[in-house]
CSV table of C-alpha atoms in Angstrom, one decimal:
chain,number,residue,atom,x,y,z
A,1,MET,CA,0.2,69.6,48.7
A,2,VAL,CA,1.0,66.8,46.4
A,3,GLU,CA,0.4,67.4,42.7
A,4,LYS,CA,-1.1,64.7,40.6
A,5,ILE,CA,1.6,62.3,39.4
A,6,ASP,CA,1.6,61.4,35.7
A,7,LYS,CA,1.7,57.7,35.3
A,8,PRO,CA,2.4,56.2,32.0
A,9,ASP,CA,-0.4,54.1,30.5
A,10,PRO,CA,0.3,50.4,31.2
A,11,SER,CA,0.7,48.2,28.2
A,12,PRO,CA,-2.1,45.7,27.7
A,13,ALA,CA,-1.4,42.1,28.8
A,14,TYR,CA,-2.2,41.0,25.2
A,15,PHE,CA,-2.5,42.5,21.8
A,16,ILE,CA,-4.0,41.4,18.5
A,17,GLN,CA,-1.9,41.1,15.5
A,18,SER,CA,-3.1,41.4,11.9
A,19,THR,CA,-4.4,38.2,10.4
A,20,THR,CA,-2.2,36.1,8.3
A,21,GLU,CA,-2.8,35.5,4.6
A,22,THR,CA,-4.4,32.1,3.8
A,23,LYS,CA,-4.6,30.1,0.6
A,24,ASP,CA,-8.1,31.3,0.0
A,25,ASP,CA,-6.9,35.0,0.3
A,26,ARG,CA,-4.3,34.3,-2.4
A,27,GLY,CA,-6.9,32.7,-4.6
A,28,GLY,CA,-5.1,29.4,-5.3
A,29,GLY,CA,-6.4,27.0,-2.7
A,30,LYS,CA,-9.9,26.2,-3.8
A,31,GLN,CA,-8.9,26.0,-7.5
A,32,GLN,CA,-6.2,23.5,-6.8
A,33,GLN,CA,-8.5,21.3,-4.8
A,34,SER,CA,-11.2,21.3,-7.6
A,35,ASP,CA,-8.5,20.5,-10.2
A,36,GLU,CA,-7.4,17.4,-8.2
A,37,TYR,CA,-10.8,15.8,-8.3
A,38,SER,CA,-12.0,16.9,-11.7
A,39,GLY,CA,-9.5,14.7,-13.5
A,40,SER,CA,-9.4,10.9,-13.9
A,41,HIS,CA,-9.2,9.1,-10.6
A,42,ALA,CA,-7.1,6.4,-12.2
A,43,ALA,CA,-4.3,8.7,-13.3
A,44,PRO,CA,-1.7,7.5,-10.8
A,45,GLY,CA,-2.0,4.0,-12.2
A,46,TRP,CA,-0.8,0.7,-10.7
A,47,GLN,CA,2.0,2.2,-8.7
A,48,LYS,CA,-0.4,3.8,-6.3
A,49,LEU,CA,-2.2,0.5,-5.7
A,50,TYR,CA,0.7,-1.9,-5.5
A,51,ALA,CA,3.7,0.2,-4.6
A,52,ALA,CA,5.5,-2.4,-2.5
A,53,SER,CA,3.7,-5.5,-3.7
A,54,SER,CA,5.6,-7.9,-5.9
A,55,ASN,CA,3.0,-10.6,-6.1
A,56,ARG,CA,1.3,-9.2,-9.2
A,57,ARG,CA,2.4,-9.0,-12.8
A,58,TYR,CA,1.2,-6.3,-15.2
A,59,VAL,CA,0.0,-7.5,-18.6
A,60,LYS,CA,-1.4,-5.6,-21.6
A,61,LEU,CA,-4.1,-7.4,-23.6
A,62,VAL,CA,-5.3,-6.3,-27.1
A,63,ARG,CA,-9.0,-5.8,-27.1
A,64,GLU,CA,-9.5,-8.2,-30.0
A,65,ASN,CA,-7.9,-11.0,-27.9
A,66,VAL,CA,-10.5,-10.8,-25.1
A,67,ALA,CA,-13.4,-13.2,-25.6
A,68,ARG,CA,-15.4,-12.9,-22.4
A,69,VAL,CA,-15.1,-11.3,-18.9
A,70,TRP,CA,-16.7,-12.5,-15.7
A,71,PHE,CA,-17.3,-10.5,-12.5
A,72,ARG,CA,-15.7,-11.4,-9.2
A,73,ASN,CA,-15.6,-8.2,-7.1
A,74,THR,CA,-15.2,-4.4,-7.2
A,75,ILE,CA,-12.8,-2.6,-4.9
A,76,MET,CA,-12.1,1.0,-4.1
A,77,GLN,CA,-8.6,1.5,-2.7
A,78,LYS,CA,-6.8,4.8,-2.2
A,79,GLY,CA,-9.3,6.7,-4.3
A,80,ILE,CA,-9.0,4.3,-7.3
A,81,SER,CA,-11.8,2.0,-8.3
A,82,PHE,CA,-10.9,-1.3,-9.9
A,83,ALA,CA,-12.6,-4.6,-10.7
A,84,GLU,CA,-11.5,-8.1,-9.9
A,85,ILE,CA,-12.4,-10.2,-13.0
A,86,ASP,CA,-11.8,-13.4,-14.8
A,87,ILE,CA,-10.8,-13.0,-18.4
A,88,GLU,CA,-11.1,-15.6,-21.2
A,89,THR,CA,-8.9,-14.9,-24.2
A,90,LYS,CA,-9.6,-15.9,-27.8
A,91,ASP,CA,-7.1,-18.7,-27.6
A,92,GLY,CA,-9.0,-20.3,-24.6
A,93,ARG,CA,-6.7,-19.2,-21.7
A,94,ILE,CA,-8.5,-18.0,-18.6
A,95,LEU,CA,-6.8,-15.3,-16.4
A,96,LYS,CA,-8.2,-15.6,-12.9
A,97,ASN,CA,-8.3,-12.8,-10.4
A,98,ALA,CA,-7.2,-10.1,-12.8
A,99,HIS,CA,-7.5,-6.5,-11.6
A,100,VAL,CA,-8.4,-3.8,-14.0
A,101,ILE,CA,-8.6,-0.1,-13.2
A,102,LEU,CA,-12.0,1.3,-14.1
A,103,ALA,CA,-12.1,4.4,-16.3
A,104,ALA,CA,-15.0,6.0,-14.6
A,105,ARG,CA,-16.5,5.9,-11.1
A,106,GLU,CA,-19.9,5.2,-12.6
A,107,ASP,CA,-18.5,1.9,-13.9
A,108,PHE,CA,-17.6,1.0,-10.3
A,109,TRP,CA,-21.2,1.5,-9.1
A,110,THR,CA,-22.6,-0.3,-12.1
A,111,LEU,CA,-20.4,-3.3,-11.5
A,112,LYS,CA,-21.2,-3.2,-7.8
A,113,LYS,CA,-24.7,-4.5,-8.7
A,114,PHE,CA,-23.3,-7.6,-10.6
A,115,GLN,CA,-23.4,-11.1,-9.1
A,116,LEU,CA,-20.3,-13.3,-8.7
A,117,GLY,CA,-19.6,-15.1,-11.9
A,118,GLN,CA,-21.9,-12.9,-14.0
A,119,GLU,CA,-20.6,-12.1,-17.5
A,120,ILE,CA,-19.7,-8.4,-18.0
A,121,PRO,CA,-20.3,-6.7,-21.3
A,122,LEU,CA,-16.8,-6.0,-22.9
A,123,ASN,CA,-17.6,-2.3,-23.5
A,124,LEU,CA,-18.0,-1.7,-19.8
A,125,ILE,CA,-14.5,-3.0,-19.0
A,126,VAL,CA,-12.5,-2.5,-22.2
A,127,LYS,CA,-12.7,1.1,-23.3
A,128,GLU,CA,-9.4,1.4,-25.1
A,129,PRO,CA,-7.7,-0.7,-27.7
A,130,VAL,CA,-5.3,-2.1,-25.1
A,131,LEU,CA,-6.5,-3.4,-21.7
A,132,GLU,CA,-4.0,-3.1,-18.8
A,133,ILE,CA,-4.5,-5.6,-16.1
A,134,SER,CA,-2.6,-7.1,-13.2
A,135,ILE,CA,-2.7,-10.8,-12.5
A,136,PRO,CA,-1.3,-12.8,-9.5
A,137,VAL,CA,2.1,-14.2,-10.1
A,138,PRO,CA,2.1,-18.0,-9.7
A,139,ARG,CA,4.0,-19.2,-6.6
A,140,PRO,CA,7.1,-21.2,-7.2
A,141,ALA,CA,6.7,-25.0,-6.9
A,142,ALA,CA,9.8,-25.5,-4.8
A,143,ALA,CA,8.3,-24.2,-1.6
A,144,SER,CA,9.5,-27.1,0.4
A,145,ALA,CA,13.2,-26.1,0.1
A,146,PRO,CA,13.0,-23.2,2.6
A,147,LEU,CA,11.3,-25.5,5.1
A,148,LYS,CA,14.3,-27.9,5.0
A,149,GLU,CA,16.6,-24.9,5.5
A,150,GLU,CA,14.5,-23.7,8.5
A,151,ALA,CA,14.8,-27.2,10.1
A,152,ALA,CA,18.6,-27.1,9.6
A,153,ASN,CA,18.7,-23.6,11.1
A,154,LYS,CA,16.7,-24.8,14.1
A,155,GLY,CA,19.3,-27.4,14.8
A,156,ASN,CA,22.0,-24.7,14.6
A,157,LYS,CA,20.0,-22.6,17.1
A,158,ILE,CA,20.0,-25.4,19.6
A,159,SER,CA,23.8,-25.8,19.1
A,160,THR,CA,24.2,-22.0,19.6
A,161,LYS,CA,22.2,-22.1,22.8
A,162,GLN,CA,24.5,-25.0,24.1
A,163,LEU,CA,27.5,-23.0,23.0
A,164,ILE,CA,26.4,-20.0,25.0
A,165,ILE,CA,25.8,-22.2,28.1
A,166,TYR,CA,29.3,-23.7,27.8
A,167,VAL,CA,30.9,-20.3,27.4
A,168,ALA,CA,29.1,-19.0,30.5
A,169,ILE,CA,30.2,-22.1,32.5
A,170,GLY,CA,33.8,-21.6,31.2
A,171,LEU,CA,33.8,-18.0,32.2
A,172,ALA,CA,32.5,-18.8,35.7
A,173,ALA,CA,35.2,-21.4,36.1
A,174,LEU,CA,37.8,-19.0,34.9
A,175,LEU,CA,36.6,-16.4,37.4
A,176,LEU,CA,36.8,-18.9,40.3
A,177,ILE,CA,40.4,-19.8,39.3
A,178,ILE,CA,41.4,-16.1,39.2
A,179,LEU,CA,39.8,-15.5,42.6
A,180,THR,CA,41.6,-18.4,44.2
A,181,ILE,CA,44.9,-17.4,42.7
A,182,THR,CA,44.7,-13.8,44.0
A,183,ARG,CA,44.0,-14.9,47.6
């Protein structure tokens, strides 16, 4: 008779590995997230808002030189809240469409309730002795010069197209001459 044959136990088709360690297991993940948002949201400054933009100029005004401030708009961009305002200085100049980073998020929500052109109390906008703002750079007056250059270039483009056509015709003629010579 046949004795019982010992078969090795087949290995399972899958197996479970131990869990990997996460940031929470190490204890650093949640603490780092809470630290990111507990600080001032305006810390990165203007570079975060206008990294590639060159159409704004950054100006520092002394608090004593600011006479009045009028509301235009509030904007929250990339986690930073700022206000678009018009500023009148003591010497009578008016800086239109100036952007100022708000020190606290509560100021953003307070200003959100303001109407266009409404005067803003200075202590709401100016919290430090120096006010950092960005203002639009005036566009150069000689804007018509590039248009003349574009018109001149347009004439060159037509000449370039004609040149390409003439070269193609010349190559075709040369090809015909070579074919007739080789026969």
